[in-house]
Coordinates of C-alpha atoms and ligand atoms in Angstrom, one line a residue:
X1 CA 0.0 0.0 0.0
X2 CA 1.7 3.2 -1.2
X3 CA -0.1 5.6 1.1
X4 CA 0.8 3.8 4.4
X5 CA 4.1 5.7 4.2
X6 CA 2.1 8.9 4.5
X7 CA 1.7 8.2 8.2
X8 CA 5.5 8.2 8.9
X9 CA 6.7 11.7 8.4
X10 CA 5.2 15.1 9.3
X11 CA 5.3 18.6 8.1
X12 CA 5.1 21.3 10.8
X13 CA 2.8 24.1 9.8
X14 CA 3.2 27.5 11.3
X15 CA 6.9 27.6 12.5
X16 CA 8.1 28.5 9.0
X17 CA 6.7 28.4 5.5
X18 CA 6.7 25.0 3.9
X19 CA 8.8 24.8 0.7
X20 CA 6.7 23.5 -2.2
X21 CA 8.0 22.6 -5.7
X22 CA 5.2 22.6 -8.3
X23 CA 6.0 20.5 -11.3
X24 CA 3.6 21.2 -14.1
X25 CA 2.7 24.6 -12.7
X26 CA 1.1 26.0 -15.8
X27 CA -1.6 23.3 -16.0
X28 CA -5.0 23.0 -14.4
X29 CA -3.7 21.3 -11.2
X30 CA -0.6 23.5 -11.2
X31 CA -2.7 26.7 -11.3
X32 CA -5.0 25.4 -8.6
X33 CA -2.0 24.6 -6.4
X34 CA -0.8 28.1 -6.8
X35 CA -4.3 29.4 -6.0
X36 CA -4.0 27.6 -2.6
X37 CA -0.5 29.0 -2.0
X38 CA -1.6 32.5 -3.1
X39 CA -4.3 32.4 -0.4
X40 CA -1.9 31.2 2.3
X41 CA 1.4 33.1 1.7
X42 CA 2.4 32.7 5.4
X43 CA 2.2 28.9 5.1
X44 CA 3.9 28.1 1.8
X45 CA 7.0 29.2 -0.1
X46 CA 7.3 28.1 -3.8
X47 CA 10.9 26.9 -4.6
X48 CA 10.4 25.4 -8.1
X49 CA 8.0 26.0 -10.9
X50 CA 8.1 23.9 -14.0
X51 CA 6.3 23.7 -17.3
X52 CA 6.6 22.2 -20.8
X53 CA 6.5 25.2 -23.0
X54 CA 4.0 27.8 -21.8
X55 CA 6.6 30.5 -21.0
X56 CA 4.2 33.4 -20.9
X57 CA 2.2 31.9 -18.0
X58 CA 5.4 30.6 -16.3
X59 CA 6.9 34.1 -16.5
X60 CA 3.8 35.5 -14.7
X61 CA 4.1 32.8 -12.1
X62 CA 7.9 33.5 -11.6
X63 CA 7.2 37.2 -11.1
X64 CA 4.4 36.5 -8.5
X65 CA 5.9 33.6 -6.5
X66 CA 9.7 34.3 -6.9
X67 CA 10.9 30.6 -6.8
X68 CA 14.6 29.7 -6.6
X69 CA 14.3 27.7 -9.9
X70 CA 12.1 27.7 -12.9
X71 CA 12.4 24.9 -15.5
X72 CA 11.0 24.6 -19.0
X73 CA 11.3 21.6 -21.3
X74 CA 11.3 23.7 -24.5
X75 CA 14.6 25.4 -25.4
X76 CA 12.9 28.2 -27.4
X77 CA 10.6 28.9 -24.4
X78 CA 13.7 29.2 -22.1
X79 CA 15.2 31.8 -24.5
X80 CA 11.9 33.8 -24.5
X81 CA 11.8 33.9 -20.8
X82 CA 15.5 34.8 -20.4
X83 CA 14.9 37.8 -22.8
X84 CA 12.0 39.0 -20.7
X85 CA 12.2 40.8 -17.4
X86 CA 12.1 38.1 -14.7
X87 CA 12.6 38.0 -11.0
X88 CA 16.4 38.1 -10.8
X89 CA 16.6 35.6 -7.9
X90 CA 15.1 32.9 -10.1
X91 CA 17.5 30.5 -12.0
X92 CA 15.7 29.6 -15.3
X93 CA 16.8 26.2 -16.6
X94 CA 16.1 23.9 -19.5
X95 CA 15.1 20.3 -19.7
X96 CA 14.1 17.3 -17.6
X97 CA 17.6 16.5 -16.4
X98 CA 18.0 20.0 -15.0
X99 CA 14.6 19.6 -13.2
X100 CA 15.6 16.3 -11.7
X101 CA 18.9 17.7 -10.5
X102 CA 17.5 20.9 -8.8
X103 CA 15.1 18.8 -6.8
X104 CA 18.1 17.8 -4.7
X105 CA 19.0 21.5 -3.9
X106 CA 15.8 23.6 -4.0
X107 CA 15.0 23.1 -0.3
X108 CA 11.3 22.2 -0.7
X109 CA 9.7 19.6 1.5
X110 CA 6.7 18.9 -0.7
X111 CA 6.6 18.3 -4.5
X112 CA 3.3 18.6 -6.3
X113 CA 3.4 16.2 -9.3
X114 CA 1.0 18.0 -11.7
X115 CA 2.8 17.1 -15.0
X116 CA 0.4 15.1 -17.2
X117 CA 1.2 11.6 -18.5
X118 CA 4.1 9.3 -18.2
X119 CA 6.4 12.3 -18.8
X120 CA 6.1 12.8 -15.0
X121 CA 7.8 9.5 -14.2
X122 CA 11.5 10.6 -14.0
X123 CA 10.7 13.8 -12.0
X124 CA 8.5 11.8 -9.7
X125 CA 11.3 9.3 -9.1
X126 CA 13.8 12.1 -8.6
X127 CA 11.4 13.8 -6.1
X128 CA 11.1 10.5 -4.1
X129 CA 14.9 10.0 -4.2
X130 CA 15.4 13.6 -2.9
X131 CA 13.1 12.8 0.0
X132 CA 10.3 15.1 -0.9
X133 CA 6.8 14.4 0.4
X134 CA 4.7 13.8 -2.8
X135 CA 1.3 15.4 -3.5
X136 CA 0.4 13.2 -6.4
X137 CA -2.1 14.4 -9.0
X138 CA -0.6 12.5 -11.9
X139 CA -2.2 9.0 -12.2
X140 CA -0.6 7.8 -15.4
X141 CA 2.7 7.0 -13.6
X142 CA 0.9 4.9 -10.9
X143 CA -0.8 3.0 -13.7
X144 CA 2.1 2.5 -16.0
X145 CA 4.9 2.3 -13.5
X146 CA 3.3 1.0 -10.3
X147 CA 6.2 -1.5 -9.6
X148 CA 8.9 1.1 -10.2
X149 CA 7.1 3.6 -8.0
X150 CA 6.5 1.0 -5.2
X151 CA 10.2 0.1 -5.3
X152 CA 11.2 3.8 -5.0
X153 CA 8.7 4.4 -2.2
X154 CA 10.2 1.5 -0.3
X155 CA 13.8 2.4 -1.0
X156 CA 13.6 6.0 -0.1
X157 CA 10.8 5.7 2.5
X158 CA 8.7 7.9 0.4
X159 CA 5.5 9.7 1.4
X160 CA 2.7 9.9 -1.2
X161 CA -0.5 11.8 -0.6
X162 CA -3.1 11.4 -3.3
X163 CA -4.5 14.6 -5.0
X164 CA -6.9 12.9 -7.5
X165 CA -10.2 13.9 -6.0
X166 CA -11.6 10.3 -5.6
X167 CA -8.4 9.0 -4.1
X168 CA -8.1 12.0 -1.8
X169 CA -11.7 11.3 -0.7
X170 CA -10.8 7.7 0.0
X171 CA -7.7 8.7 1.9
X172 CA -9.6 11.2 3.9
X173 CA -12.4 8.7 4.7
X174 CA -10.0 6.0 5.9
X175 CA -8.2 8.2 8.4
X176 CA -8.7 6.8 11.9
X177 CA -10.1 3.5 10.5
X178 CA -8.5 0.1 10.5
X179 CA -7.7 -1.2 7.0
X180 CA -8.9 -4.6 8.3
X181 CA -12.4 -3.2 8.5
X182 CA -12.5 -2.0 4.9
X183 CA -14.5 -4.3 2.6
X184 CA -14.6 -2.3 -0.6
X185 CA -13.8 1.1 -2.1
X186 CA -16.4 2.8 -4.3
X187 CA -15.1 5.3 -6.9
X188 CA -17.7 7.7 -8.2
X189 CA -17.7 8.8 -11.8
X190 CA -19.5 11.7 -13.3
X191 CA -19.9 9.8 -16.6
X192 CA -18.4 12.7 -18.5
X193 CA -20.0 14.8 -21.2
X194 CA -21.2 11.9 -23.5
X195 CA -22.6 9.4 -21.0
X196 CA -26.1 9.7 -22.7
X197 CA -24.9 10.6 -26.2
X198 CA -26.3 8.2 -28.8
X199 CA -23.7 5.6 -29.9
X200 CA -23.9 6.6 -33.6
X201 CA -22.8 10.2 -32.7
X202 CA -19.6 9.1 -30.9
X203 CA -17.6 8.9 -34.2
X204 CA -18.1 12.6 -35.0
X205 CA -17.2 14.0 -31.6
X206 CA -14.5 16.8 -32.1
X207 CA -11.6 17.6 -29.7
X208 CA -13.2 20.9 -28.8
X209 CA -16.4 19.1 -27.6
X210 CA -14.5 16.4 -25.7
X211 CA -12.4 18.8 -23.7
X212 CA -15.5 20.4 -22.1
X213 CA -16.4 18.6 -19.0
X214 CA -19.8 19.4 -17.3
X215 CA -18.5 19.6 -13.7
X216 CA -14.7 20.1 -13.8
X217 CA -12.3 22.5 -15.6
X218 CA -9.3 20.3 -16.4
X219 CA -6.5 19.8 -18.9
X220 CA -7.2 18.5 -22.4
X221 CA -5.9 14.9 -21.8
X222 CA -7.8 14.1 -18.6
X223 CA -11.0 15.7 -20.1
X224 CA -10.8 13.3 -23.1
X225 CA -10.2 10.5 -20.6
X226 CA -13.3 11.5 -18.7
X227 CA -15.3 11.5 -21.9
X228 CA -14.2 7.9 -22.8
X229 CA -14.4 6.7 -19.2
X230 CA -10.7 5.8 -19.5
X231 CA -10.2 8.2 -16.6
X232 CA -12.2 6.0 -14.3
X233 CA -10.3 2.9 -15.6
X234 CA -7.0 4.6 -14.8
X235 CA -8.4 5.6 -11.4
X236 CA -9.5 2.0 -10.7
X237 CA -5.9 0.8 -11.2
X238 CA -4.6 3.9 -9.2
X239 CA -6.9 2.9 -6.3
X240 CA -5.8 -0.7 -6.3
X241 CA -2.2 0.3 -6.3
X242 CA -2.4 3.1 -3.7
X243 CA -4.6 1.2 -1.3
X244 CA -3.2 -2.3 -2.0
X245 CA -6.5 -4.0 -3.0
X246 CA -7.5 -6.4 -5.7
X247 CA -9.8 -5.1 -8.4
X248 CA -12.8 -7.1 -7.2
X249 CA -12.8 -4.9 -4.1
X250 CA -13.1 -1.6 -6.0
X251 CA -16.4 -0.6 -7.5
X252 CA -17.3 2.2 -9.9
X253 CA -20.6 4.1 -9.3
X254 CA -21.9 6.7 -11.8
X255 CA -22.8 10.0 -10.0
X256 CA -23.4 12.8 -12.5
X257 CA -23.3 15.7 -10.0
X258 CA -19.7 15.1 -8.7
X259 CA -20.6 16.0 -5.1
X260 CA -19.9 12.6 -3.5
X261 CA -16.2 12.1 -4.4
X262 CA -16.0 8.4 -3.4
X263 CA -17.0 6.1 -0.6
X264 CA -15.5 3.4 1.6
X265 CA -17.6 0.4 2.5
X266 CA -16.8 -1.3 5.9
X267 CA -17.5 -4.8 6.8
X268 CA -20.2 -3.9 9.3
X269 CA -22.3 -2.6 6.4
X270 CA -21.4 1.1 7.0
X271 CA -20.4 3.3 4.0
X272 CA -18.6 6.6 4.6
X273 CA -18.2 9.2 1.9
X274 CA -16.5 12.5 1.4
X275 CA -18.6 15.3 -0.1
X276 CA -17.7 18.7 -1.4
X277 CA -18.3 21.0 -4.3
X278 CA -16.3 19.9 -7.4
X279 CA -13.0 21.8 -6.9
X280 CA -9.5 20.6 -6.9
X281 CA -8.3 23.2 -4.4
X282 CA -9.7 21.1 -1.6
X283 CA -7.8 17.9 -2.3
X284 CA -4.6 19.9 -3.1
X285 CA -4.8 21.8 0.2
X286 CA -5.5 18.5 2.1
X287 CA -2.4 17.0 0.5
X288 CA -0.2 20.1 1.2
X289 CA -1.1 20.2 4.9
X290 CA -1.6 16.5 5.8
X291 CA -1.4 15.4 8.6
X292 CA -1.9 18.8 10.2
X293 CA -5.6 19.2 9.6
X294 CA -7.4 21.3 7.0
X295 CA -6.9 24.7 5.5
X296 CA -9.8 27.0 6.2
X297 CA -11.7 28.1 3.1
X298 CA -9.7 25.8 0.8
X299 CA -12.8 25.6 -1.3
X300 CA -16.4 26.9 -1.3
X301 CA -18.7 25.3 1.2
X302 CA -21.2 22.7 -0.1
X303 CA -24.8 23.6 0.4
X304 CA -26.8 20.4 0.0
X305 CA -30.1 22.1 0.2
X306 CA -29.2 24.0 -2.9
X307 CA -27.3 21.4 -4.8
X308 CA -30.5 19.5 -5.9
X309 CA -31.0 15.7 -6.3
X310 CA -27.9 13.5 -6.1
X311 CA -28.2 10.6 -8.5
X312 CA -26.4 7.3 -8.6
X313 CA -26.4 4.5 -11.1
X314 CA -24.4 1.4 -12.1
X315 CA -21.8 2.0 -14.9
X316 CA -22.9 0.9 -18.4
X317 CA -19.9 -1.4 -19.1
X318 CA -21.2 -2.3 -22.6
X319 CA -21.2 1.3 -23.9
X320 CA -18.0 2.2 -21.9
X321 CA -15.8 -0.9 -21.7
X322 CA -12.6 0.8 -20.5
X323 CA -13.2 0.0 -16.8
X324 CA -13.7 -3.6 -17.6
X325 CA -10.5 -3.7 -19.7
X326 CA -8.6 -2.1 -16.8
X327 CA -10.0 -4.9 -14.5
X328 CA -8.6 -7.5 -17.0
X329 CA -5.3 -5.7 -17.1
X330 CA -5.0 -5.7 -13.3
X331 CA -5.8 -9.4 -13.2
X332 CA -3.2 -10.1 -16.0
X333 CA 0.0 -8.2 -15.1
X334 CA 1.7 -4.9 -14.5
X335 CA 2.8 -5.0 -18.2
X336 CA -0.9 -5.0 -19.3
X337 CA -1.6 -2.0 -17.1
X338 CA 1.4 -0.2 -18.6
X339 CA 0.2 -0.9 -22.1
X340 CA -3.3 0.2 -21.2
X341 CA -2.0 3.6 -20.1
X342 CA 0.5 4.2 -22.8
X343 CA -1.8 3.1 -25.6
X344 CA -4.4 5.6 -24.2
X345 CA -1.8 8.4 -24.1
X346 CA -0.9 7.7 -27.7
X347 CA -4.5 7.5 -28.8
X348 CA -5.6 10.6 -27.0
X349 CA -2.7 12.6 -28.5
X350 CA -3.7 11.4 -31.9
X351 CA -7.3 12.3 -31.3
X352 CA -6.4 15.8 -30.1
X353 CA -4.2 16.2 -33.3
X354 CA -7.2 15.2 -35.4
X355 CA -5.6 11.8 -36.5
X356 CA -8.0 9.4 -34.7
X357 CA -11.7 9.6 -34.3
X358 CA -13.1 9.7 -30.7
X359 CA -14.9 6.3 -31.0
X360 CA -11.6 4.6 -32.0
X361 CA -9.7 5.6 -28.8
X362 CA -10.9 2.7 -26.6
X363 CA -10.8 0.0 -29.3
X364 CA -7.2 1.0 -30.0
X365 CA -6.3 0.7 -26.3
X366 CA -8.0 -2.7 -26.1
X367 CA -6.2 -4.0 -29.2
X368 CA -2.8 -2.7 -28.0
X369 CA -3.3 -4.5 -24.7
X370 CA -4.1 -7.7 -26.4
X371 CA -1.1 -7.3 -28.8
X372 CA 1.6 -6.1 -26.4
X373 CA 0.3 -6.9 -22.9
X374 CA 1.6 -10.5 -22.6
X375 CA 5.2 -9.7 -23.6
X376 CA 5.7 -6.3 -22.1
X377 CA 7.7 -6.0 -18.8
X378 CA 8.0 -2.7 -16.9
X379 CA 11.7 -2.7 -16.2
X380 CA 12.7 1.0 -16.3
X381 CA 11.5 4.4 -17.5
X382 CA 13.3 3.6 -20.8
X383 CA 11.2 0.5 -21.3
X384 CA 8.1 2.7 -21.1
X385 CA 9.6 5.2 -23.6
X386 CA 10.3 2.3 -26.0
X387 CA 6.7 1.0 -25.6
X388 CA 5.4 4.5 -26.3
X389 CA 7.3 4.7 -29.6
X390 CA 6.3 1.2 -30.6
X391 CA 2.6 1.9 -29.8
X392 CA 2.7 5.2 -31.7
X393 CA 4.2 3.5 -34.8
X394 CA 1.5 0.8 -34.6
X395 CA -1.2 3.4 -34.6
X396 CA 0.0 4.8 -37.9
X397 CA 0.8 1.4 -39.4
X398 CA -2.5 -0.2 -38.8
X399 CA -5.4 1.4 -40.8
X400 CA -7.9 -0.8 -39.0
X401 CA -7.3 1.2 -35.8
Ligands
NAD501 P1 -2.7 20.1 -17.9 O1 -2.5 19.6 -19.3 O2 -3.6 21.2 -17.6 O3 -1.2 20.5 -17.3 C1 -0.1 19.7 -17.5 C2 1.1 20.4 -17.0 O4 2.2 19.5 -17.3 C3 1.5 21.7 -17.7 O5 2.1 22.6 -16.7 C4 2.5 21.3 -18.7 O6 3.4 22.4 -19.1 C5 3.2 20.2 -18.0 N1 3.8 19.2 -19.0 C6 3.1 18.6 -20.0 N2 4.0 17.8 -20.7 C7 5.2 17.9 -20.0 C8 6.4 17.3 -20.2 N3 6.7 16.4 -21.2 N4 7.4 17.6 -19.4 C9 7.2 18.5 -18.4 N5 6.1 19.1 -18.1 C10 5.0 18.8 -19.0 O7 -3.0 18.8 -17.0 P2 -3.9 18.7 -15.7 O8 -5.3 18.7 -16.0 O9 -3.4 19.8 -14.7 O10 -3.5 17.3 -15.1 C11 -2.2 17.1 -14.6 C12 -2.2 15.7 -14.0 O11 -3.1 15.6 -12.9 C13 -2.7 14.6 -15.0 O12 -2.0 13.4 -14.7 C14 -4.1 14.4 -14.6 O13 -4.6 13.1 -14.8 C15 -4.1 14.6 -13.1 N6 -5.4 15.1 -12.5 C16 -5.9 16.3 -13.0 C17 -7.1 16.7 -12.5 C18 -7.7 18.0 -12.9 O14 -8.7 18.4 -12.3 N7 -7.1 18.7 -13.9 C19 -7.8 16.0 -11.5 C20 -7.2 14.8 -11.0 C21 -6.0 14.4 -11.6
MG502 MG1 -10.3 11.9 -10.4

């Protein structure tokens, strides 16, 4: 169970600001993290900001939060930022290796992993090695590299606090409970924007429609994942890995209002849930301050009298087979889970580039799992890079995808 380590080390709030490195600071989770920090300047000090290429937003963030380091992947973006007027105390660096190195000297206690996709893996491993507490929003690394992550957590006695709202809910609900009393976890799923869209319309869904989620404002990739229900499939694997449970003990329940963020069922028949408005600042603040209690006003207060009827229904596995495929992957091997994740990253990128239709994403993932799953072994980050390249080539080779 990855999160058990969360109980071992503590951050003291109040004596001095907690150093926070925010990796993926220009994205949706990165910006929500900075919103929490902006509202609590006495509690937190940003030491690192990092982004892929959005130098304009990174520049604004540098000038506001004055971190020791800022890192961009893109060389041209680094030049742009160096030509602009930036906070002189910030070292602006280029590339993943630089990012991984400065995690050993930036002085932060917490690293927020808000980079999307398997691209977060090496920085996440570097953050664990440099003994940061991890506030983990990224789920792709847990799915594709669960065994590498587990080994790093054990080796460096790492601390991982989940930020994904469902896993944060589960983590909050099990506090003070005995894991022996837990019978099942129940992940809620909004169903995304197309849960009731007629099947024949799925082929013509455009990227601009798929990135609009009814309840959450998120990055493009996770929005598409929510629309295909692959997000819930990834979250099922994430939950099994974080809480050390087999897939038959994790259920998925469709709940379109996104107010109940997940539930834990106990063996006496009790179920406990965490409820709040759909806002990521709550789970982020909880991860930043754990185990020292909650940040006042981390998000707007829920008013159940005004939120209307809360609905729940079983997931339609026939229309949305991704969760079922994730269960098969979990039963098969780590390699199958890795292929599931990487094939999805490849397919979503192709969809967003206009090279694959929406209704082909999940069939492509399922086919990749059956073609590559049996033979693939997760041995290193490089093995996942090679799988990525092979899967992408396959997508373009095979017209039947
Ligand atoms: P996003 O696309 O809005 O932001 C991604 C961030 O990662 C950006 O700062 C981008 O510059 C950076 N990035 C992208 N590629 C990179 C690369 N190759 N190297 C370094 N940096 C790179 O994504 P998001 O919606 O904020 O999601 C981030 C992660 O959090 C995802 O794994 C997602 O599944 C997870 N998550 C997001 C939400 C949400 O509400 N957005 C909720 C739960 C979990
Ligand atoms: Mg989630």
